[in-house]
Coordinates of C-alpha atoms in Angstrom, one line a residue:
X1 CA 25.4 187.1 52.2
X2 CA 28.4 186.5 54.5
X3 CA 27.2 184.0 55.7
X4 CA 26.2 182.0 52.9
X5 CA 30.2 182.8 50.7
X6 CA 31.6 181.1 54.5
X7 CA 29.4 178.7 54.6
X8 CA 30.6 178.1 50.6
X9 CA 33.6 178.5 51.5
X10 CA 34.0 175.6 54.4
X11 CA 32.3 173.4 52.3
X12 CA 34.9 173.9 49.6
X13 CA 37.5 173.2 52.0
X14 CA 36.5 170.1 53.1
X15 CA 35.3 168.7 49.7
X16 CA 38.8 169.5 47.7
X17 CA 40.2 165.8 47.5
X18 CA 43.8 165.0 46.2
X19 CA 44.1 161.0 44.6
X20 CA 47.5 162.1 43.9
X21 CA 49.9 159.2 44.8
X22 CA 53.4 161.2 44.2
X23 CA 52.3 164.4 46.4
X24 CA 52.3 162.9 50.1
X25 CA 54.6 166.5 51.4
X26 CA 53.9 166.9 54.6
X27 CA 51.2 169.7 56.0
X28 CA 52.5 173.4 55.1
X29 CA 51.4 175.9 57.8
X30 CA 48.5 178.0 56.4
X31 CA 50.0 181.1 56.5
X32 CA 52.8 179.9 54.2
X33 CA 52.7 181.0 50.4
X34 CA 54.6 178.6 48.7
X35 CA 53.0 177.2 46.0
X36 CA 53.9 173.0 45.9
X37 CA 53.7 171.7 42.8
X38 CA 50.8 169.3 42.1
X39 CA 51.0 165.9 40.3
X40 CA 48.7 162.9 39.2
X41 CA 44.9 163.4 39.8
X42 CA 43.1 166.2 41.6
X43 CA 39.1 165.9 42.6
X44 CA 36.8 168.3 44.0
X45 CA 33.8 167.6 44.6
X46 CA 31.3 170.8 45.8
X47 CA 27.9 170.8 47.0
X48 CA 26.7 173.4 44.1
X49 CA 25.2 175.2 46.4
X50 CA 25.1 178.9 44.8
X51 CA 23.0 181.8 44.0
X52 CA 22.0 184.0 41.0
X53 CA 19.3 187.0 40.8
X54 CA 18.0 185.9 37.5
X55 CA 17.4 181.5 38.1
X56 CA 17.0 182.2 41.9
X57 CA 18.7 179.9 44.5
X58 CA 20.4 176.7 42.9
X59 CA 20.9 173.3 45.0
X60 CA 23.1 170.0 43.2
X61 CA 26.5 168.5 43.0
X62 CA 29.5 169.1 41.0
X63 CA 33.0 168.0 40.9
X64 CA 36.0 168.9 39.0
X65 CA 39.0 166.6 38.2
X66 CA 42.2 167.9 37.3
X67 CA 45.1 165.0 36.1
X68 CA 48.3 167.1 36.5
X69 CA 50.6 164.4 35.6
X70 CA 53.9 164.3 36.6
X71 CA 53.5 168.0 37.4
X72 CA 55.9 169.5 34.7
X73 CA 52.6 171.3 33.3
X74 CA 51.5 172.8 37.0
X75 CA 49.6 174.8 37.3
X76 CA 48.4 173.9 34.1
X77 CA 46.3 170.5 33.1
X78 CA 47.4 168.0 31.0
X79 CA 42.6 166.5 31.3
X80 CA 40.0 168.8 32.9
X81 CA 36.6 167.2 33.5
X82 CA 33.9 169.2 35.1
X83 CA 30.3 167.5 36.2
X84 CA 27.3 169.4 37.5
X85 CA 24.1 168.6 38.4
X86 CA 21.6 171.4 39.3
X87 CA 18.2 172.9 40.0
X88 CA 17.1 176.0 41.4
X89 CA 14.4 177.7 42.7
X90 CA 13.3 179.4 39.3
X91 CA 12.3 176.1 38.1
X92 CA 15.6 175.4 36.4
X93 CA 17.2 172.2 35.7
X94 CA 21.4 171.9 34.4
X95 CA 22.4 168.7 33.9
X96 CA 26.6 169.4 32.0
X97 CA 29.4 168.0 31.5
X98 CA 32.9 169.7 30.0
X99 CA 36.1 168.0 28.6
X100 CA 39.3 169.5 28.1
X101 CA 42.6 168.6 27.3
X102 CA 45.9 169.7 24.8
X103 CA 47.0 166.2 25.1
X104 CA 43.9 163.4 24.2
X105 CA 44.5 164.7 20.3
X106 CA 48.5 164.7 19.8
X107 CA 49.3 168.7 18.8
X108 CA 46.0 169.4 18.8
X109 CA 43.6 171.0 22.0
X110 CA 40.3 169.5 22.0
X111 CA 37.3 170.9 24.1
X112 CA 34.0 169.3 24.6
X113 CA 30.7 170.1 26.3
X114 CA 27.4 168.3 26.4
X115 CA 24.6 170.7 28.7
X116 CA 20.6 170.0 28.5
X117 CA 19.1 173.0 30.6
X118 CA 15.0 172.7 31.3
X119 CA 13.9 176.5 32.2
X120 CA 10.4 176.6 33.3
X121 CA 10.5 180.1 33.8
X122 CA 13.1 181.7 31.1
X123 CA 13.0 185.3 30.4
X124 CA 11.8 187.0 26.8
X125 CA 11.9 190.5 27.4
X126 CA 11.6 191.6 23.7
X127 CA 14.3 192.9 20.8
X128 CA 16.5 195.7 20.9
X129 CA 17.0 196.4 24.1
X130 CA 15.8 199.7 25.6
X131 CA 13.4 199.5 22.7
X132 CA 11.5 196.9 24.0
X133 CA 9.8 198.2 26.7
X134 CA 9.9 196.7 30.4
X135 CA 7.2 197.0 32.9
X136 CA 7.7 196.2 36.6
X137 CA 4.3 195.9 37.3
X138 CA 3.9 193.3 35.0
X139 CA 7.4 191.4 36.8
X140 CA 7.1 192.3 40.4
X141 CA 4.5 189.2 41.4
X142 CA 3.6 191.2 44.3
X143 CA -0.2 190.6 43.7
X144 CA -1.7 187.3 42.8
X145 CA -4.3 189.4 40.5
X146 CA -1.2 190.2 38.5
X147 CA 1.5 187.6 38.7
X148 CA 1.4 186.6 35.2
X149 CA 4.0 184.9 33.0
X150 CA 4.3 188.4 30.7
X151 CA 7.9 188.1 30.6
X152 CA 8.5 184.5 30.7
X153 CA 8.2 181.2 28.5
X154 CA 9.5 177.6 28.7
X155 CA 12.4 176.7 27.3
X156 CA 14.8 173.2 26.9
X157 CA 17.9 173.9 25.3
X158 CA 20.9 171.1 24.8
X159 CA 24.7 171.6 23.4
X160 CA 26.6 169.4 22.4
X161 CA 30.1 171.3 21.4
X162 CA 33.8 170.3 20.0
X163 CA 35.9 172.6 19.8
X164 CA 39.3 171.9 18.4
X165 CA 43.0 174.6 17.9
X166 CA 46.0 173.9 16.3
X167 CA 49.2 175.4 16.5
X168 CA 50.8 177.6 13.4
X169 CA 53.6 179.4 15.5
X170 CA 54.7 178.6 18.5
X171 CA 51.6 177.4 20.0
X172 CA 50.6 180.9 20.4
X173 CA 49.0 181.9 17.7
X174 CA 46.4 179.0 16.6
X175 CA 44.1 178.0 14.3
X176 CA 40.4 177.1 15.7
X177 CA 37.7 174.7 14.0
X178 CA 34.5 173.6 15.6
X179 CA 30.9 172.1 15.4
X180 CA 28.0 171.9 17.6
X181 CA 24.7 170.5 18.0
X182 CA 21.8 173.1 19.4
X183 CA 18.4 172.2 20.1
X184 CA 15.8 174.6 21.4
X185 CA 12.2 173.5 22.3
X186 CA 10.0 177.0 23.4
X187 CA 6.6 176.5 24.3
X188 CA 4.2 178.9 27.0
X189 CA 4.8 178.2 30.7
X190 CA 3.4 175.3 32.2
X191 CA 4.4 175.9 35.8
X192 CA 1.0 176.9 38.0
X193 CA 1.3 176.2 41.6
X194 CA 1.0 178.3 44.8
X195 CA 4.3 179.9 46.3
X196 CA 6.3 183.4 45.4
X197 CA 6.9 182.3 41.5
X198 CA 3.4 181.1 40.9
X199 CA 2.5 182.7 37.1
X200 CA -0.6 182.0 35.2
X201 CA 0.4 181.8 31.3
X202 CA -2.3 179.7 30.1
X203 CA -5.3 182.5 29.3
X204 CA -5.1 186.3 29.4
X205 CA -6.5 186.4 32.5
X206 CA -9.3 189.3 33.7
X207 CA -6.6 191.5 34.7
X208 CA -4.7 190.9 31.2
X209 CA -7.8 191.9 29.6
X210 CA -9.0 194.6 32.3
X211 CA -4.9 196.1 30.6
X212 CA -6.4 195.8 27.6
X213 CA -3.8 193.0 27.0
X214 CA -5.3 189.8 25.1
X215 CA -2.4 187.9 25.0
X216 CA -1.2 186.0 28.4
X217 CA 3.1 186.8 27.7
X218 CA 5.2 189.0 25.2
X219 CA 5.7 186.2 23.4
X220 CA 2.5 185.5 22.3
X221 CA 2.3 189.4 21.6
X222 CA 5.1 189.1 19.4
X223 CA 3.5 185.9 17.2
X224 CA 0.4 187.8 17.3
X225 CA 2.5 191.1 15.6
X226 CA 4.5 188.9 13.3
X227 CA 7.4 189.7 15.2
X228 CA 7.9 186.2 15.3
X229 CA 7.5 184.1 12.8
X230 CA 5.0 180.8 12.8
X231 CA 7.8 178.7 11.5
X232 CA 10.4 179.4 14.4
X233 CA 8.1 180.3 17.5
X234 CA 8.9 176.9 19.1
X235 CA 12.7 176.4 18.4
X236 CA 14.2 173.9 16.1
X237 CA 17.3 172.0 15.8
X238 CA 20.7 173.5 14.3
X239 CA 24.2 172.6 13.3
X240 CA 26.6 175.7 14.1
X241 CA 29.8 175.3 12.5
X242 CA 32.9 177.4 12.8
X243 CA 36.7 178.6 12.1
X244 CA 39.0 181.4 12.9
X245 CA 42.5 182.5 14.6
X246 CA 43.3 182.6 18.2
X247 CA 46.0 184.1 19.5
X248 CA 47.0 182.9 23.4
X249 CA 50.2 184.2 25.4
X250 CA 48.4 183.7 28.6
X251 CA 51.2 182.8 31.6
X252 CA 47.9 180.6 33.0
X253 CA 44.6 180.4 31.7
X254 CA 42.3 180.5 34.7
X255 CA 43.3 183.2 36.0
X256 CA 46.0 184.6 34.0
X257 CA 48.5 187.5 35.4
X258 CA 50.3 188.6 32.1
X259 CA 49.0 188.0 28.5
X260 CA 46.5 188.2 25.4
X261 CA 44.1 185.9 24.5
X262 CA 42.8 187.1 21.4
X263 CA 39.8 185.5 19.3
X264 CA 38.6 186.3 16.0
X265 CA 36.1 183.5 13.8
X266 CA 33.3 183.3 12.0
X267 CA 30.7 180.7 12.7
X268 CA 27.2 180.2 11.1
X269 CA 24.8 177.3 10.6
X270 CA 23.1 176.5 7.8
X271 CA 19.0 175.6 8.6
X272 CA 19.2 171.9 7.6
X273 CA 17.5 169.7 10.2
X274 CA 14.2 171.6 10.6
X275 CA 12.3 170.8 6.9
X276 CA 12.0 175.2 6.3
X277 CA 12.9 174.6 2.4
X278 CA 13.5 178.3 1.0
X279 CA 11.7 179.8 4.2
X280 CA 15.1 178.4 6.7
X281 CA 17.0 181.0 8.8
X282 CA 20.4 180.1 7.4
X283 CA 23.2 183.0 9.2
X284 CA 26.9 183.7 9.6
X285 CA 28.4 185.7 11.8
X286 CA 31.5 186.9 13.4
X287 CA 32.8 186.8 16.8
X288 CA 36.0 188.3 17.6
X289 CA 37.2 188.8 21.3
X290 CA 40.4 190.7 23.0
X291 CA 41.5 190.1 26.5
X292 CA 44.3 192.2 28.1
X293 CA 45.9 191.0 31.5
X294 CA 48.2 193.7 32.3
X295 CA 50.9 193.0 35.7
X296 CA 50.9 196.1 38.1
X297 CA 52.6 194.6 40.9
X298 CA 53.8 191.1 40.5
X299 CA 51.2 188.6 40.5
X300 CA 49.5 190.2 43.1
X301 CA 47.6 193.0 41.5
X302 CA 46.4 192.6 37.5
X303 CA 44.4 194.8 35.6
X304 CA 42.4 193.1 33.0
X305 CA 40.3 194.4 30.4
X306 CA 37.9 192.7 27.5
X307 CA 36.5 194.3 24.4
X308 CA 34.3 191.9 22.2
X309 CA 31.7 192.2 19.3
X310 CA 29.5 189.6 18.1
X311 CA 27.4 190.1 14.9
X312 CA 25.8 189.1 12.3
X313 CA 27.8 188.8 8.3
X314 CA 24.3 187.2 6.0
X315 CA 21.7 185.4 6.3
X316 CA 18.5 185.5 9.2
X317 CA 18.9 184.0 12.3
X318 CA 16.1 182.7 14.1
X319 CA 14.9 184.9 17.1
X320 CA 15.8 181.7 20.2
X321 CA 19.6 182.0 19.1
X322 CA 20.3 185.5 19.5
X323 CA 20.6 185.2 23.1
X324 CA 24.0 182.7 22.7
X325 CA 27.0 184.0 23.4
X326 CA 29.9 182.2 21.1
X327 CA 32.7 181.1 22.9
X328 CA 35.4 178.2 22.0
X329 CA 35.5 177.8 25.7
X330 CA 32.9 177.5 28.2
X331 CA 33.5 179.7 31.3
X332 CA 30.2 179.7 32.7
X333 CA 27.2 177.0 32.0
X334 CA 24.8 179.4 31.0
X335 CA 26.3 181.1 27.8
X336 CA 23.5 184.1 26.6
X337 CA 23.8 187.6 26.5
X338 CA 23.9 190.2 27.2
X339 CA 23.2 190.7 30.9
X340 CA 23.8 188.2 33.9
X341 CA 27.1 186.8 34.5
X342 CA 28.6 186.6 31.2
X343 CA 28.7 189.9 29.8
X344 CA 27.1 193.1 30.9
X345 CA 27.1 191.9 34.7
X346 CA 23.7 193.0 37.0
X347 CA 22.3 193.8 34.0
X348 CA 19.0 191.4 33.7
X349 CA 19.6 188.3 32.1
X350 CA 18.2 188.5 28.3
X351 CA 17.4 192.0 28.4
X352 CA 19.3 193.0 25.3
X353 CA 19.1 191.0 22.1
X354 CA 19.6 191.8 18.8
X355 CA 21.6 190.5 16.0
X356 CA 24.8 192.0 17.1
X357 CA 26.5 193.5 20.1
X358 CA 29.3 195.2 21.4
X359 CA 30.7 194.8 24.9
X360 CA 33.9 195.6 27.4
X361 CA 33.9 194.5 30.6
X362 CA 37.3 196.1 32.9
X363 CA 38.4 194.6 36.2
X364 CA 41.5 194.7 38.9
X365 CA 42.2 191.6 40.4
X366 CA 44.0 191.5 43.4
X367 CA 45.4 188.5 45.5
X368 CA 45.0 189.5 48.9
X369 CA 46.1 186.2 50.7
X370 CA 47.8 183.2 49.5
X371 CA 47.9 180.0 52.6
X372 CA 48.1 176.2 51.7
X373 CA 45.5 174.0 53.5
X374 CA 44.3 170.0 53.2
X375 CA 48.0 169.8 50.9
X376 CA 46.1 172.4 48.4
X377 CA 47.3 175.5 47.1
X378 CA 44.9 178.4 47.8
X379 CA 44.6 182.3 47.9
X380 CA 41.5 184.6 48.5
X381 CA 41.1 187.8 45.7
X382 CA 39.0 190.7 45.1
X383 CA 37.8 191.9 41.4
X384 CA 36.5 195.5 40.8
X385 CA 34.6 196.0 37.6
X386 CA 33.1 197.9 35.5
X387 CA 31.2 196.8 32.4
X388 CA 28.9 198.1 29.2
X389 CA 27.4 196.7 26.5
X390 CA 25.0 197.5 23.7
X391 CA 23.0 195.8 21.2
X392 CA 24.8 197.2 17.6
X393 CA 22.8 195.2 15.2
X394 CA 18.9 195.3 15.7
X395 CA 16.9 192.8 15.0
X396 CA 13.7 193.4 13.2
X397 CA 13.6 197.1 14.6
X398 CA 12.5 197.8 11.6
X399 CA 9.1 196.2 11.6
X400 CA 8.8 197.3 15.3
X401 CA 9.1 201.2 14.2
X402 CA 6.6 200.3 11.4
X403 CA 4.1 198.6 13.9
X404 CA 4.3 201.6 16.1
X405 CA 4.0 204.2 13.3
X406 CA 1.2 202.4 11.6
X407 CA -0.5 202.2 14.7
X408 CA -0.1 206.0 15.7
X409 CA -1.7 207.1 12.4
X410 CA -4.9 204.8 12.3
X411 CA -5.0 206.7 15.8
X412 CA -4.9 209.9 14.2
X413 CA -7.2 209.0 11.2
X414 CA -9.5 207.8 13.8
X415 CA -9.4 204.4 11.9
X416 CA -9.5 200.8 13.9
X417 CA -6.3 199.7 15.2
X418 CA -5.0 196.3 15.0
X419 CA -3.1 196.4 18.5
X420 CA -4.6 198.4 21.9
X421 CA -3.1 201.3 23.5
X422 CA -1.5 198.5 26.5
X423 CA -0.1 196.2 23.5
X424 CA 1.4 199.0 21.5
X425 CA 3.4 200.8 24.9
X426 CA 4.5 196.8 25.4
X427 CA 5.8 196.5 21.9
X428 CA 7.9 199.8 21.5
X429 CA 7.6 203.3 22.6
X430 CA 9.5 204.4 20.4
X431 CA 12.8 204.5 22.6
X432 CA 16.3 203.7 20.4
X433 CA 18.6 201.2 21.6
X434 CA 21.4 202.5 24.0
X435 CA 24.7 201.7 26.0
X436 CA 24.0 199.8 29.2
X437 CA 26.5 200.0 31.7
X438 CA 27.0 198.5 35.2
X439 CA 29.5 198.1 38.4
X440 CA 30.6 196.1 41.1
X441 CA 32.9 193.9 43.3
X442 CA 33.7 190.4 43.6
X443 CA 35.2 187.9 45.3
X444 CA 37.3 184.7 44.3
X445 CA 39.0 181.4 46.4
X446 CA 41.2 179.6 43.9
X447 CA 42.2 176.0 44.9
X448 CA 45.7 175.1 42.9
X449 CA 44.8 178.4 40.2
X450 CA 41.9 176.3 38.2
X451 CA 38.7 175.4 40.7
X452 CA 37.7 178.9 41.4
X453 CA 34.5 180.1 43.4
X454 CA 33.1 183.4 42.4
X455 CA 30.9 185.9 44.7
X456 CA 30.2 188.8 42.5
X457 CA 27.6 191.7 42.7
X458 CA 27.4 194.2 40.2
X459 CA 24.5 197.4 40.2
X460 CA 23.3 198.8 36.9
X461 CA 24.0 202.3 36.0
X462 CA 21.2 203.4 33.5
X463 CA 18.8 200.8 33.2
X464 CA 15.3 202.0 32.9
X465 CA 11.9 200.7 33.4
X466 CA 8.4 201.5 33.2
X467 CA 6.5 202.2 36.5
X468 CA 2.8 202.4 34.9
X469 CA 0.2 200.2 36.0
X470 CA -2.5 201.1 33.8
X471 CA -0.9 200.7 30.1
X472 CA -4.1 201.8 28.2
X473 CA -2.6 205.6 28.2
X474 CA -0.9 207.4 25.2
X475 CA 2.6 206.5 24.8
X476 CA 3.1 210.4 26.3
X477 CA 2.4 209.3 29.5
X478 CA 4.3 206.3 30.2
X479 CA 6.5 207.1 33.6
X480 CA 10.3 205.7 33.8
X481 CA 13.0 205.2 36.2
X482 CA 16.9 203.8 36.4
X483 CA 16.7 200.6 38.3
X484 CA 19.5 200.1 40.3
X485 CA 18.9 196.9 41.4
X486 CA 22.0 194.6 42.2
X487 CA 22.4 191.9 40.5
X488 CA 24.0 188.6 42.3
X489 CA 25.4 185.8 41.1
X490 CA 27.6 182.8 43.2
X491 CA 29.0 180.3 40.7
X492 CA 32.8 179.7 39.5
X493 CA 35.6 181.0 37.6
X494 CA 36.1 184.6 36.0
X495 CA 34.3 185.7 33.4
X496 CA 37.3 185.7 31.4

């Protein structure tokens, strides 16, 4: 892994390109720290070369272009445009590209993304969290026999966002206004080929069946139980619409020293674009966010803290949007929750989702060196963190208690039952939902305070899963232990 953040590293180096006419200074030795100020156009273009435990390995181009103008703003932007192209080795394909400026718009900030993302292997682990059970033997891939799609489907998704903020007093506290475009296409895994993520979802194979399992993935389970709906299994088309405050007194915004930035909106969509009638998921929600950067030695040493909720005020969303984290600006590509990179780090990616959560994620930052290099202004830091999260809102819990219940007393009653033994223990055991929590260190190289690379690795604390191989047992005998996996993940920028 050293290896691979030096090799990042040099690559970044010699990518990071100034067109920037007025800053010709000459060379500043590299252990200097003085900070230059940067002017006109700024591009840097990076191999996107990274790595993330839940998509695997990820091979592409990017480039980010900064215009600082005639540097009065410095370190801040006056246009930001970011391009990336992408695949990795989990069959994933990014294709995205991000605006953002306070300046296009007179008095007014605009912020624009377009992203289509093809998943050939994207995770469905269930609702609720620790209530939906998760089996490594059915994940591990470790025999052909068994290296089945069970916690997998096939998902496109594209997002088209604008999201606008207005001042109402002294440009720190703001109003915010938005609209998107989501579409979601979810269909059973077509990928079938040799190699270490080979997965049959196409029948319920003879070990599926040998399980008693008749259905080749959860997510066929969960139509099959009604857990899903017919009219939403394979995605649909929305427009998400939203307003609130923001309140901003950041020093610098990519990574801040000093400062709230404070978020609190409603944003909901009504189901228009998909012909449902009186059977559409029509929802509103509320997000509201609060970030803390708190100075304990300068610049050098910040501690930073983020509390956030996101849940649901009326209506029924549709199961493939619970997953999307809201967010008037896109830090990371990938926006769903909880798990991964975004909110409850090394915690697996999708692994909670329900129609609300709670989450806090806690870090120091510290700047351990600052040098100048190529006529760019860098420094090297290191991020502690802890983080935990919860799903607060369930999401059809209900009928998953009931399915379990019902299912227990034809049992009893010696009556037939509608689900075996193995499909019950993979719909719910019966466990409640719970707090996850999770650790870990990272490591950041800024280039002028805005193109940041991120190395982070975070461990879960209390993340259990089942270790049976045989499912047809009663739900007595299911086995469990804390994974502590690490979870990995090489990309850019803080999480917030």
């Amino acid at each position: 892994m050293k290896k691979l953040y030096a090799l990042f590293a040099a690559l970044f180096l010699l990518t990071a390109f100034d067109a920037s006419a007025a800053d010709k200074e000459p060379a500043t030795p590299a252990d200097s720290t003085k900070q230059n100020i940067k002017k006109g156009w700024n591009f840097a273009p990076f191999p996107s070369i990274g790595y993330n435990s839940d998509t695997g390995f990820q091979i592409g181009a990017l480039c980010e272009i900064f215009d600082y103008g005639d540097g009065s703003t410095y370190p801040g932007y006056r246009h930001k445009f970011n391009i990336d192209l992408s695949w990795t080795t989990k069959d994933q394909v990014k294709l995205h590209f991000f605006y953002d400026s306070k300046y296009l718009i007179p008095k007014v900030r605009l912020t624009f993304a377009a992203t289509y993302i093809l998943a050939q292997m994207y995770p469905f682990m269930g609702f609720n969290g620790a209530a939906s059970p998760y089996y490594e033997h059915f994940a591990s891939g470790k025999k052909q026999e068994n290296r089945v799609a069970m916690y997998n489907v096939k998902r496109n998704m594209m997002r088209v966002m604008a999201d606008f903020q207005g001042n109402i007093y002294k440009d720190k506290l703001r109003w915010a206004a938005g609209v998107s475009y989501w579409w979601y296409d979810v269909q059973n895994i077509t990928l079938k080929k040799k190699g270490a993520y080979a997965y049959d979802s196409f029948t319920a194979n003879d070990y599926l069946v040998g399980q008693g399992v008749n259905s080749p993935s959860l997510w066929q389970l969960y139509q099959r139980a009604g857990l899903i709906h017919a009219n939403e299994a394979n995605g649909g088309h929305h427009l998400e619409f939203k307003a609130g405050l923001v309140y901003d007194s950041r020093e610098h915004e990519a990574d801040p020293s000093r400062g709230i930035w404070s978020e609190v909106y409603a944003y909901g969509s009504p189901d228009i674009l998909n012909g449902r009638g009186k059977d559409g998921y029509h929802y509103l929600k509320l997000a509201a966010h609060f970030r803390h950067y708190v100075p304990v030695w300068k610049d050098k040493i910040t501690f930073a803290y983020h509390l956030a909720y996101q849940g649901k005020l009326a209506g029924n969303a549709p199961y493939y949007t619970l997953q999307n984290i809201n967010t008037l600006y896109l830090r990371q590509i990938i926006s769903d929750g909880l798990g991964s990179i975004n909110t409850v780090r090394g915690v697996p990616y999708n692994s909670v989702i329900g129609d609300g959560y709670a989450w806090a994620n806690v870090e120091m930052r510290f700047k351990i060196v600052s040098f100048r290099f190529i006529k760019q202004n860098f420094y090297l830091a290191a991020n502690p963190f802890f983080d935990m999260g919860a799903c607060v809102q369930g999401y059809r819990f209900d009928e998953m208690r009931a399915l379990r219940e019902q299912h227990d007393l034809n049992k009893e009653k010696n009556l037939p039952t509608t689900f075996t033994d193995a499909e019950m223990n993979l719909l719910y055991t019966g466990e409640p939902r719970k707090l996850h929590m999770s650790a870990g260190i990272g490591l950041k190289l800024a280039m002028n305070r805005n193109f940041i690379l991120s190395a982070e690795v975070a461990v879960p604390l209390n993340t259990k899963i089942y270790t049976n191989t045989d499912l047809n047992v009663p739900v007595s005998e299911l086995k469990t232990k804390n994974s502590y996996k690490p979870g990995v993940n090489i990309g850019l920028n803080y999480i917030f």
